[in-house]
Coordinates of C-alpha atoms in Angstrom, one line a residue:
M697 CA -26.7 48.4 -61.1
A698 CA -24.7 46.3 -63.5
N699 CA -25.8 46.1 -67.1
P700 CA -27.5 42.6 -67.3
A701 CA -27.1 42.5 -71.1
L702 CA -23.4 43.2 -70.9
F703 CA -22.9 40.6 -68.1
K704 CA -24.8 38.0 -70.2
S705 CA -22.6 38.8 -73.2
L706 CA -19.4 38.5 -71.1
V707 CA -20.5 35.1 -69.7
G708 CA -21.2 33.9 -73.2
K709 CA -17.6 34.8 -74.3
L710 CA -16.2 32.7 -71.5
L711 CA -18.1 29.5 -72.3
P712 CA -16.4 26.5 -73.7
A713 CA -17.0 26.6 -77.4
A714 CA -19.4 24.2 -78.9
T715 CA -17.5 21.6 -80.9
T716 CA -20.1 20.0 -83.1
V717 CA -23.8 20.0 -84.2
N718 CA -26.3 17.3 -83.1
E719 CA -28.5 15.3 -85.4
A720 CA -31.2 18.0 -85.3
G721 CA -28.7 20.6 -86.4
G722 CA -28.3 22.4 -83.1
K723 CA -25.0 23.4 -81.4
A724 CA -23.6 20.6 -79.2
Y725 CA -20.5 19.3 -77.5
E726 CA -18.6 16.2 -78.6
P727 CA -17.6 14.1 -75.6
T728 CA -14.5 12.0 -75.4
P729 CA -14.7 8.7 -77.3
E730 CA -15.0 6.9 -74.0
Q731 CA -17.9 9.0 -72.9
A732 CA -19.6 8.8 -76.3
L733 CA -19.2 5.1 -76.5
A734 CA -20.6 4.6 -73.0
Q735 CA -23.6 6.7 -73.9
Y736 CA -24.3 4.7 -77.1
V737 CA -23.9 1.4 -75.3
V738 CA -26.2 2.0 -72.3
T739 CA -29.0 3.6 -74.4
G740 CA -28.7 1.9 -77.7
C741 CA -30.8 -1.1 -78.7
L742 CA -29.5 -1.2 -82.3
N743 CA -32.9 -0.1 -83.6
G744 CA -33.8 3.0 -85.5
T745 CA -34.5 6.2 -83.4
F746 CA -36.1 9.5 -84.2
Y747 CA -32.9 10.9 -85.7
A748 CA -30.8 7.9 -86.6
S749 CA -31.1 4.5 -88.1
A750 CA -30.0 1.2 -86.6
E751 CA -27.1 1.1 -89.2
D752 CA -26.0 4.6 -88.0
Q753 CA -25.9 3.4 -84.4
L754 CA -23.9 0.3 -85.3
A755 CA -21.4 2.3 -87.4
N756 CA -21.0 4.9 -84.7
I757 CA -20.4 2.3 -81.9
L758 CA -17.8 0.5 -84.1
D759 CA -16.1 3.8 -85.0
L760 CA -16.0 5.0 -81.4
A761 CA -14.6 1.7 -80.2
K762 CA -11.5 2.3 -82.5
G763 CA -10.4 5.1 -80.2
V764 CA -11.0 3.1 -76.9
D765 CA -8.7 0.4 -75.5
S766 CA -9.9 -3.2 -75.1
E767 CA -9.8 -3.0 -71.3
L768 CA -12.4 -0.3 -71.2
I769 CA -14.5 -2.0 -73.9
S770 CA -14.5 -5.1 -71.7
K771 CA -15.5 -3.2 -68.6
L772 CA -18.2 -1.3 -70.5
A773 CA -19.7 -4.6 -71.7
V774 CA -19.9 -5.8 -68.1
Y775 CA -21.3 -2.4 -66.9
A776 CA -23.9 -2.3 -69.7
R777 CA -25.2 -5.8 -68.8
E778 CA -24.9 -5.8 -65.1
K779 CA -25.7 -2.2 -64.3
A780 CA -27.6 -0.8 -67.3
W781 CA -29.3 -4.1 -68.0
M782 CA -28.9 -3.8 -71.8
K783 CA -28.9 -6.7 -74.2
D784 CA -27.8 -5.9 -77.7
A785 CA -24.9 -3.5 -77.2
P786 CA -23.1 -5.6 -74.6
A787 CA -23.3 -8.6 -77.0
L788 CA -21.9 -6.4 -79.7
L789 CA -18.9 -5.4 -77.6
C790 CA -18.2 -9.1 -76.8
A791 CA -18.3 -9.9 -80.5
L792 CA -15.9 -7.0 -81.1
L793 CA -13.5 -8.3 -78.5
S794 CA -13.5 -11.7 -80.2
V795 CA -11.6 -9.9 -83.0
R796 CA -9.6 -7.3 -81.1
N797 CA -8.7 -9.1 -77.9
P798 CA -9.8 -12.7 -77.4
A799 CA -8.2 -13.0 -74.0
A800 CA -10.3 -10.0 -72.8
L801 CA -13.4 -11.7 -74.2
A802 CA -12.7 -14.9 -72.3
R803 CA -12.6 -12.9 -69.0
V804 CA -16.0 -11.1 -69.5
F805 CA -17.9 -13.6 -71.5
P806 CA -19.6 -15.4 -68.5
R807 CA -20.7 -12.1 -67.0
V808 CA -22.1 -10.6 -70.1
I809 CA -23.5 -13.7 -71.9
D810 CA -25.6 -14.7 -68.9
N811 CA -28.7 -16.3 -70.6
G812 CA -29.9 -17.9 -73.8
K813 CA -31.0 -14.7 -75.4
M814 CA -27.6 -13.1 -74.8
L815 CA -25.9 -16.2 -76.2
R816 CA -28.0 -16.1 -79.4
N817 CA -27.4 -12.3 -79.7
F818 CA -23.6 -12.9 -79.5
V819 CA -23.7 -15.6 -82.2
Q820 CA -26.0 -13.6 -84.4
I821 CA -23.8 -10.5 -84.3
I822 CA -20.7 -12.5 -85.2
R823 CA -22.4 -14.3 -88.0
S824 CA -23.6 -11.0 -89.5
G825 CA -20.0 -10.0 -90.2
A826 CA -20.6 -6.7 -88.5
V827 CA -17.3 -6.9 -86.5
G828 CA -15.2 -8.3 -89.3
R829 CA -15.7 -12.0 -89.0
K830 CA -18.6 -14.4 -90.0
S831 CA -17.5 -17.5 -88.2
L832 CA -17.1 -18.1 -84.5
G833 CA -13.5 -19.2 -84.5
S834 CA -11.8 -21.4 -82.0
L835 CA -12.0 -19.3 -78.8
P836 CA -15.6 -18.0 -79.2
K837 CA -16.6 -21.5 -80.2
R838 CA -15.1 -22.9 -77.0
L839 CA -16.7 -20.2 -74.8
V840 CA -20.1 -20.9 -76.4
A841 CA -19.7 -24.7 -75.9
E842 CA -18.7 -24.2 -72.3
W843 CA -21.7 -22.0 -71.7
I844 CA -24.0 -24.7 -73.1
A845 CA -22.2 -27.4 -71.0
S846 CA -22.5 -25.4 -67.8
K847 CA -26.3 -25.4 -67.8
D848 CA -28.2 -28.2 -66.3
D849 CA -30.6 -30.1 -68.5
A850 CA -33.7 -28.2 -67.4
A851 CA -32.1 -24.8 -67.8
L852 CA -30.7 -25.7 -71.2
F853 CA -34.1 -26.9 -72.4
R854 CA -35.8 -23.7 -71.2
A855 CA -33.1 -21.7 -73.0
S856 CA -34.1 -23.3 -76.3
V857 CA -36.9 -20.8 -76.8
G858 CA -36.1 -18.3 -79.6
Q859 CA -34.9 -18.1 -83.2
S860 CA -32.5 -16.4 -85.5
P861 CA -30.4 -18.2 -84.5
S862 CA -32.1 -20.9 -82.5
L863 CA -30.2 -22.8 -79.8
A864 CA -30.3 -25.8 -82.1
D865 CA -28.4 -23.7 -84.7
V866 CA -25.8 -22.8 -82.1
I867 CA -25.4 -26.4 -81.0
K868 CA -24.8 -27.4 -84.6
M869 CA -22.1 -24.7 -84.9
V870 CA -20.1 -25.6 -81.8
H871 CA -20.7 -29.3 -81.3
P872 CA -20.6 -29.4 -77.5
K873 CA -19.4 -32.8 -76.1
P874 CA -22.1 -34.4 -74.0
K875 CA -21.2 -35.4 -70.4
D876 CA -23.6 -38.4 -70.3
E877 CA -26.3 -40.2 -72.2
A878 CA -29.1 -37.9 -71.0
R879 CA -27.2 -34.8 -72.3
K880 CA -26.4 -36.6 -75.5
A881 CA -30.0 -37.3 -76.0
L882 CA -31.0 -33.7 -75.2
Y883 CA -28.5 -32.4 -77.8
G884 CA -30.0 -34.8 -80.3
Y885 CA -33.5 -33.8 -79.4
L886 CA -32.8 -30.1 -79.7
I887 CA -31.3 -30.4 -83.1
G888 CA -34.1 -32.6 -84.4
K889 CA -32.6 -36.0 -84.3
E890 CA -34.5 -39.2 -83.5
V891 CA -33.8 -40.1 -79.9
V892 CA -35.1 -42.7 -77.4
N893 CA -37.6 -40.9 -75.2
G894 CA -36.5 -42.7 -72.1
D895 CA -33.0 -41.3 -72.5
L896 CA -34.2 -37.7 -72.3
P897 CA -34.2 -35.5 -69.2
Q898 CA -37.4 -35.8 -67.2
V899 CA -38.5 -32.2 -68.0
V900 CA -38.4 -33.0 -71.7
Q901 CA -40.2 -36.3 -71.3
A902 CA -42.9 -34.4 -69.3
F903 CA -43.2 -31.8 -72.1
E904 CA -43.5 -34.4 -74.8
A905 CA -46.1 -36.4 -72.9
Y906 CA -48.2 -33.3 -72.4
K907 CA -47.9 -32.4 -76.1
A908 CA -49.1 -35.9 -77.0
K909 CA -52.1 -36.0 -74.7
Q910 CA -52.7 -32.3 -74.0
T911 CA -54.1 -33.4 -70.7
G912 CA -52.8 -33.5 -67.2
E913 CA -50.6 -31.0 -65.4
V914 CA -48.8 -28.5 -67.6
P915 CA -45.0 -29.0 -67.3
D916 CA -42.8 -26.3 -65.8
V917 CA -41.4 -25.0 -69.1
P918 CA -41.4 -21.6 -70.7
F919 CA -45.0 -20.7 -71.5
E920 CA -44.0 -20.0 -75.2
M921 CA -43.6 -23.8 -75.5
V922 CA -47.2 -24.6 -74.6
T923 CA -49.2 -21.6 -75.6
A924 CA -49.6 -22.8 -79.2
L925 CA -51.5 -25.7 -77.8
P926 CA -55.3 -25.5 -76.9
L927 CA -55.2 -24.5 -73.2
G928 CA -58.1 -24.1 -70.9
K929 CA -58.5 -22.2 -67.6
E930 CA -56.8 -25.0 -65.6
E931 CA -53.8 -25.1 -67.8
W932 CA -53.4 -21.3 -67.8
T933 CA -53.7 -21.3 -64.0
T934 CA -50.8 -23.8 -63.8
I935 CA -48.7 -21.6 -66.2
A936 CA -49.4 -18.6 -64.0
K937 CA -48.4 -20.5 -60.9
N938 CA -45.0 -21.4 -62.4
A939 CA -44.4 -18.2 -64.3
S940 CA -41.3 -16.0 -63.8
W941 CA -41.7 -12.4 -62.6
Q942 CA -41.1 -11.0 -66.1
M943 CA -43.5 -13.5 -67.7
T944 CA -46.1 -12.6 -65.1
R945 CA -45.7 -8.8 -65.8
M946 CA -46.1 -9.3 -69.5
N947 CA -49.2 -11.5 -69.4
L948 CA -51.5 -10.1 -66.8
S949 CA -54.3 -9.4 -69.3
T950 CA -53.8 -12.8 -70.8
F951 CA -54.2 -14.4 -67.4
A952 CA -57.4 -12.4 -66.9
R953 CA -58.8 -13.3 -70.3
H954 CA -58.3 -17.0 -69.6
G955 CA -59.9 -16.9 -66.1
V956 CA -56.8 -17.4 -64.1
F957 CA -57.8 -14.8 -61.4
E958 CA -61.1 -16.5 -60.9
G959 CA -59.2 -19.3 -59.1
E960 CA -59.1 -19.1 -55.3
G961 CA -56.0 -17.3 -54.1
M962 CA -54.6 -16.7 -57.6
A963 CA -54.9 -12.9 -57.6
E964 CA -53.1 -12.9 -54.2
L965 CA -50.4 -15.2 -55.5
V966 CA -49.7 -13.1 -58.6
A967 CA -49.7 -9.9 -56.5
K968 CA -47.3 -11.3 -54.0
R969 CA -44.9 -12.3 -56.8
L970 CA -45.1 -8.9 -58.5
S971 CA -44.4 -7.0 -55.3
S972 CA -41.7 -9.2 -54.0
A973 CA -38.4 -7.3 -53.4
K974 CA -36.4 -10.4 -54.1
E975 CA -38.3 -11.1 -57.4
V976 CA -38.1 -7.5 -58.6
A977 CA -34.3 -7.5 -58.0
K978 CA -33.8 -10.9 -59.6
A979 CA -35.8 -9.9 -62.7
R980 CA -33.7 -6.7 -63.2
A981 CA -37.0 -4.8 -63.4
L982 CA -36.7 -1.5 -65.2
P983 CA -39.1 1.1 -63.9
Y984 CA -40.5 1.8 -67.4
Q985 CA -41.4 -1.9 -67.8
L986 CA -43.7 -1.5 -64.8
L987 CA -45.2 1.7 -66.2
V988 CA -46.2 0.0 -69.5
A989 CA -47.6 -3.0 -67.6
Y990 CA -49.7 -0.7 -65.4
R991 CA -51.0 1.1 -68.5
S992 CA -51.8 -2.0 -70.5
V993 CA -53.6 -4.2 -67.9
S994 CA -57.2 -4.9 -68.8
E995 CA -60.2 -4.0 -66.7
N996 CA -60.5 -7.7 -65.7
V997 CA -57.2 -7.7 -63.8
P998 CA -58.0 -7.5 -60.1
S999 CA -57.2 -4.2 -58.3
I1000 CA -54.9 -6.1 -55.9
V1001 CA -52.7 -7.0 -58.9
K1002 CA -52.7 -3.5 -60.2
D1003 CA -51.8 -2.2 -56.8
A1004 CA -48.9 -4.7 -56.7
L1005 CA -47.5 -3.1 -59.9
Q1006 CA -47.3 0.2 -58.0
D1007 CA -45.7 -1.5 -55.1
A1008 CA -43.2 -3.0 -57.5
M1009 CA -42.5 0.4 -58.9
E1010 CA -41.5 1.7 -55.4
L1011 CA -39.1 -1.2 -55.2
A1012 CA -37.7 -0.6 -58.7
I1013 CA -36.8 3.0 -57.8
V1014 CA -35.5 2.3 -54.3
N1015 CA -32.1 3.9 -55.3
V1016 CA -33.6 7.3 -56.0
P1017 CA -31.6 9.5 -53.7
Q1018 CA -32.9 12.0 -51.1
I1019 CA -31.0 15.2 -52.0
D1020 CA -30.2 18.1 -49.7
G1021 CA -31.1 21.5 -51.0
K1022 CA -33.4 22.7 -53.8
V1023 CA -33.8 20.4 -56.8
F1024 CA -35.2 21.2 -60.2
I1025 CA -36.1 18.3 -62.6
C1026 CA -36.4 19.1 -66.3
P1027 CA -38.0 16.3 -68.4
D1028 CA -37.9 16.8 -72.2
V1029 CA -41.5 16.5 -73.6
S1030 CA -40.7 17.6 -77.2
G1031 CA -41.8 15.8 -80.3
S1032 CA -38.7 13.6 -80.7
M1033 CA -39.2 12.2 -77.2
R1034 CA -42.4 10.5 -78.4
S1035 CA -40.3 7.9 -80.3
P1036 CA -39.9 4.4 -78.7
V1037 CA -37.2 4.3 -76.1
T1038 CA -35.7 1.1 -77.5
G1039 CA -36.0 2.3 -81.1
Y1040 CA -38.2 1.3 -84.0
R1041 CA -38.3 -2.4 -84.6
R1042 CA -40.0 -4.0 -87.6
G1043 CA -43.4 -5.2 -86.4
S1044 CA -42.7 -4.8 -82.6
N1045 CA -42.1 -1.3 -81.4
S1046 CA -41.9 -0.8 -77.7
A1047 CA -45.0 0.8 -76.2
V1048 CA -42.7 2.9 -74.0
R1049 CA -41.5 6.2 -75.4
C1050 CA -38.6 8.4 -74.5
I1051 CA -41.0 10.8 -72.9
D1052 CA -42.3 8.1 -70.7
V1053 CA -38.8 7.4 -69.3
A1054 CA -38.2 11.1 -68.8
A1055 CA -41.6 11.5 -67.1
L1056 CA -41.0 8.5 -64.9
T1057 CA -37.5 9.6 -63.9
A1058 CA -38.9 13.1 -62.9
A1059 CA -41.8 11.6 -61.0
A1060 CA -39.5 9.2 -59.1
I1061 CA -37.1 11.9 -58.1
M1062 CA -40.0 14.1 -56.9
R1063 CA -41.4 11.2 -54.9
A1064 CA -38.1 11.0 -53.0
N1065 CA -37.7 14.8 -52.8
P1066 CA -41.2 16.3 -52.3
N1067 CA -39.8 19.9 -52.4
A1068 CA -38.4 19.4 -55.9
E1069 CA -39.9 21.3 -58.8
V1070 CA -40.6 19.7 -62.1
I1071 CA -40.2 21.9 -65.2
P1072 CA -41.1 20.1 -68.4
F1073 CA -39.9 21.7 -71.6
E1074 CA -40.2 21.6 -75.4
R1075 CA -39.7 25.0 -77.3
K1076 CA -40.4 26.6 -73.9
A1077 CA -40.9 25.6 -70.4
V1078 CA -44.3 24.0 -69.8
N1079 CA -46.4 24.8 -66.7
V1080 CA -47.7 21.7 -65.0
K1081 CA -48.9 21.1 -61.4
L1082 CA -47.9 17.9 -59.8
N1083 CA -48.7 16.6 -56.3
P1084 CA -45.6 15.0 -54.7
R1085 CA -48.0 12.8 -52.7
D1086 CA -49.4 11.2 -55.8
S1087 CA -48.0 7.9 -56.8
V1088 CA -45.0 7.7 -59.2
M1089 CA -47.4 6.1 -61.8
T1090 CA -49.9 9.0 -61.5
N1091 CA -47.4 11.8 -61.9
A1092 CA -45.6 10.0 -64.7
E1093 CA -48.9 9.7 -66.6
K1094 CA -49.5 13.5 -66.2
L1095 CA -46.1 14.4 -67.5
S1096 CA -46.1 12.0 -70.5
A1097 CA -49.4 13.3 -71.6
I1098 CA -48.1 16.8 -72.4
G1099 CA -45.7 18.3 -74.9
G1100 CA -44.7 18.0 -78.5
G1101 CA -43.0 20.5 -80.7
G1102 CA -39.3 21.5 -81.0
T1103 CA -36.5 21.0 -78.4
N1104 CA -35.1 23.8 -76.4
C1105 CA -32.9 22.4 -73.6
S1106 CA -32.1 25.9 -72.3
A1107 CA -35.8 26.8 -71.7
P1108 CA -36.0 25.6 -68.0
L1109 CA -32.8 27.4 -67.0
E1110 CA -33.9 30.5 -68.9
L1111 CA -37.1 30.4 -66.8
L1112 CA -35.2 29.9 -63.6
N1113 CA -32.8 32.8 -64.5
S1114 CA -35.7 35.1 -65.3
T1115 CA -37.0 34.6 -61.8
R1116 CA -33.5 34.6 -60.2
A1117 CA -34.2 31.2 -58.7
K1118 CA -32.0 29.7 -56.1
G1119 CA -31.1 26.0 -56.4
D1120 CA -28.5 23.3 -55.7
L1121 CA -29.2 20.7 -58.3
V1122 CA -30.7 20.8 -61.8
I1123 CA -31.5 17.5 -63.6
F1124 CA -32.3 17.2 -67.3
V1125 CA -33.7 14.0 -68.9
S1126 CA -33.6 14.4 -72.6
D1127 CA -32.4 13.0 -75.9
N1128 CA -30.2 16.2 -76.1
Q1129 CA -31.3 17.0 -79.6
S1130 CA -31.7 20.7 -78.9
W1131 CA -32.1 23.0 -81.9
A1132 CA -34.8 25.6 -81.1
D1133 CA -32.6 27.6 -78.8
A1134 CA -30.1 29.2 -81.2
T1135 CA -27.5 31.3 -79.5
Q1136 CA -24.9 33.8 -80.7
N1137 CA -22.5 32.8 -78.0
R1138 CA -19.6 30.4 -78.3
G1139 CA -21.3 27.6 -76.4
T1140 CA -24.7 26.0 -76.4
A1141 CA -27.7 28.0 -75.1
L1142 CA -28.0 25.6 -72.2
M1143 CA -24.4 26.3 -71.1
N1144 CA -25.0 30.0 -71.4
E1145 CA -28.0 29.8 -69.1
W1146 CA -26.2 27.4 -66.8
S1147 CA -23.4 29.9 -66.4
L1148 CA -25.9 32.6 -65.4
F1149 CA -27.5 30.2 -62.9
K1150 CA -24.1 29.4 -61.4
S1151 CA -23.3 33.0 -61.0
R1152 CA -26.2 33.1 -58.4
N1153 CA -25.7 29.6 -57.2
P1154 CA -21.9 28.9 -57.1
K1155 CA -22.3 25.5 -55.5
A1156 CA -25.0 24.2 -57.9
R1157 CA -24.6 21.1 -59.9
L1158 CA -26.0 20.0 -63.3
V1159 CA -26.9 16.4 -64.3
C1160 CA -27.9 15.6 -67.9
I1161 CA -29.4 12.2 -68.3
D1162 CA -29.5 11.0 -71.9
V1163 CA -32.0 8.4 -73.0
Q1164 CA -31.1 8.0 -76.7
P1165 CA -27.9 6.9 -78.5
Y1166 CA -26.6 10.0 -80.3
G1167 CA -23.3 10.7 -78.7
K1168 CA -23.7 14.5 -78.5
V1169 CA -24.3 16.5 -75.3
Q1170 CA -25.6 20.0 -74.5
A1171 CA -23.5 20.6 -71.4
A1172 CA -19.7 20.5 -71.4
E1173 CA -18.4 18.1 -68.8
G1174 CA -16.8 19.7 -65.7
A1175 CA -16.6 19.5 -62.0
D1176 CA -20.2 20.8 -61.7
V1177 CA -21.6 19.0 -64.7
L1178 CA -22.3 15.2 -65.1
N1179 CA -23.4 13.6 -68.4
I1180 CA -24.8 10.1 -68.0
G1181 CA -27.0 7.8 -70.0
G1182 CA -29.4 5.0 -69.5
F1183 CA -32.7 4.1 -67.9
S1184 CA -31.9 1.6 -65.1
D1185 CA -31.6 2.4 -61.4
E1186 CA -27.9 2.8 -61.8
V1187 CA -28.6 6.3 -63.0
F1188 CA -30.2 7.1 -59.7
R1189 CA -27.1 5.8 -57.8
L1190 CA -24.7 8.0 -59.8
L1191 CA -27.1 10.9 -59.5
G1192 CA -27.0 10.6 -55.7
E1193 CA -23.3 10.3 -55.5
F1194 CA -22.7 13.3 -57.7
A1195 CA -25.2 15.5 -55.8
T1196 CA -23.3 14.9 -52.6
G1197 CA -19.9 15.6 -54.1
G1198 CA -18.9 12.0 -54.3
L1199 CA -18.2 12.1 -58.0
G1200 CA -16.4 14.6 -60.1
A1201 CA -15.7 15.4 -63.7
G1202 CA -15.5 12.4 -66.0
S1203 CA -17.0 10.4 -63.1
W1204 CA -19.3 8.2 -65.2
V1205 CA -16.5 6.8 -67.2
S1206 CA -14.4 6.5 -64.1
R1207 CA -17.1 4.4 -62.5
I1208 CA -16.9 2.1 -65.5
E1209 CA -13.1 2.0 -65.4
A1210 CA -13.3 0.9 -61.8
I1211 CA -15.1 -2.4 -62.6
D1212 CA -13.1 -5.4 -61.6
I1213 CA -12.8 -7.9 -64.4

């Protein structure tokens, strides 16, 4: 019988050498600038994380971008907005293009800056001086003015919600030319000028009339515009009837508190909206948003509405692939994974933690692949029993309730190797800040254990899904190893293609490079 200790030692000598250390001080691999930038952009919300400040993230993105050409930056901005559904980082890349390659900015601006929030993000980033300029300049000013002019009166009025900068501030900066008297009056109204009420668009007139009387039908405007007014059950019911999918998701308990669901048919109306495939797709619903909505609804929210959130979850994870062969899913449940997935924000941290995203990803994959095994880990693998027939919500709750302690990304593979397990695909969901698995070999402990697993399972593949913006990885990229980042359903698409051999080494960046702009 071969000496297992000797064999393990030989495998370790053949591993690719670790090239850096991560923020936790453990061995790691440094990906290419393109891969690292992509990972930062699709997981970074420019807020502080467990190991890095918002300033660190910004500096790292700008530094990595120096080694990446403008064409890829343009495509990455589009990918991050259209596929990963990010907000801050795509706007930052557009601001960077305004300095590096204005022509490239002009091509991608309409696709990335696709709503009022993104427009204000873009302007705010430029004015901050972060990308080397504090004024918009001629081309960005023209693009912003064209964006404003392209919206109809009602859409522009609805986009006026928000501050720092406000839409009024933006209008004052770019001086868009009104196409008619109604638009001229609307611009004046938005920036605080005295205007003739009769010249304003009908939606603005209706809003002003309601503000003055506070009676009658609530106008169809963003609810933030009217919630500061004293509203009763009837008014809240009207707001609920007109609400968008996202606004509905975020205000279920508010609706219950104001008696909305007491109205005939209102619970059914809200449930139908939440579980509509069309509305879920239009809202770009992230699975973790549904998880937090499900957790936070009050007892007064009807069961039909709570059930609709579970139905919506099934729609939001429709791209989870069914994978041939044996699958192992390894969610990181260590202490650092308890930080907010979108980072620490002053006064408004997200209720969703990295561990919730990891747990939800694992539960979703198991739902589509009932024979898959879930192996949570911290310093060691954690034993947990899950029923694949339970809902995604239920299993995600079970997984996110465990864990704490240090991070040892090699622990699940070490367990599988100790039992000589057979498998075809191993999936990690982590922040990749492994430090509790010190190894004497050239590479990381995870790569050492992966090499042993591959010796028994030569066709096996490894996918490492990153949920935090640190730019370091535990597994060296190769034909059998895929590193991807993010928490939208695009991750599931890439996972499915890689599992069936449709993607190879460097495939994530290749997918971004293939975007047509």
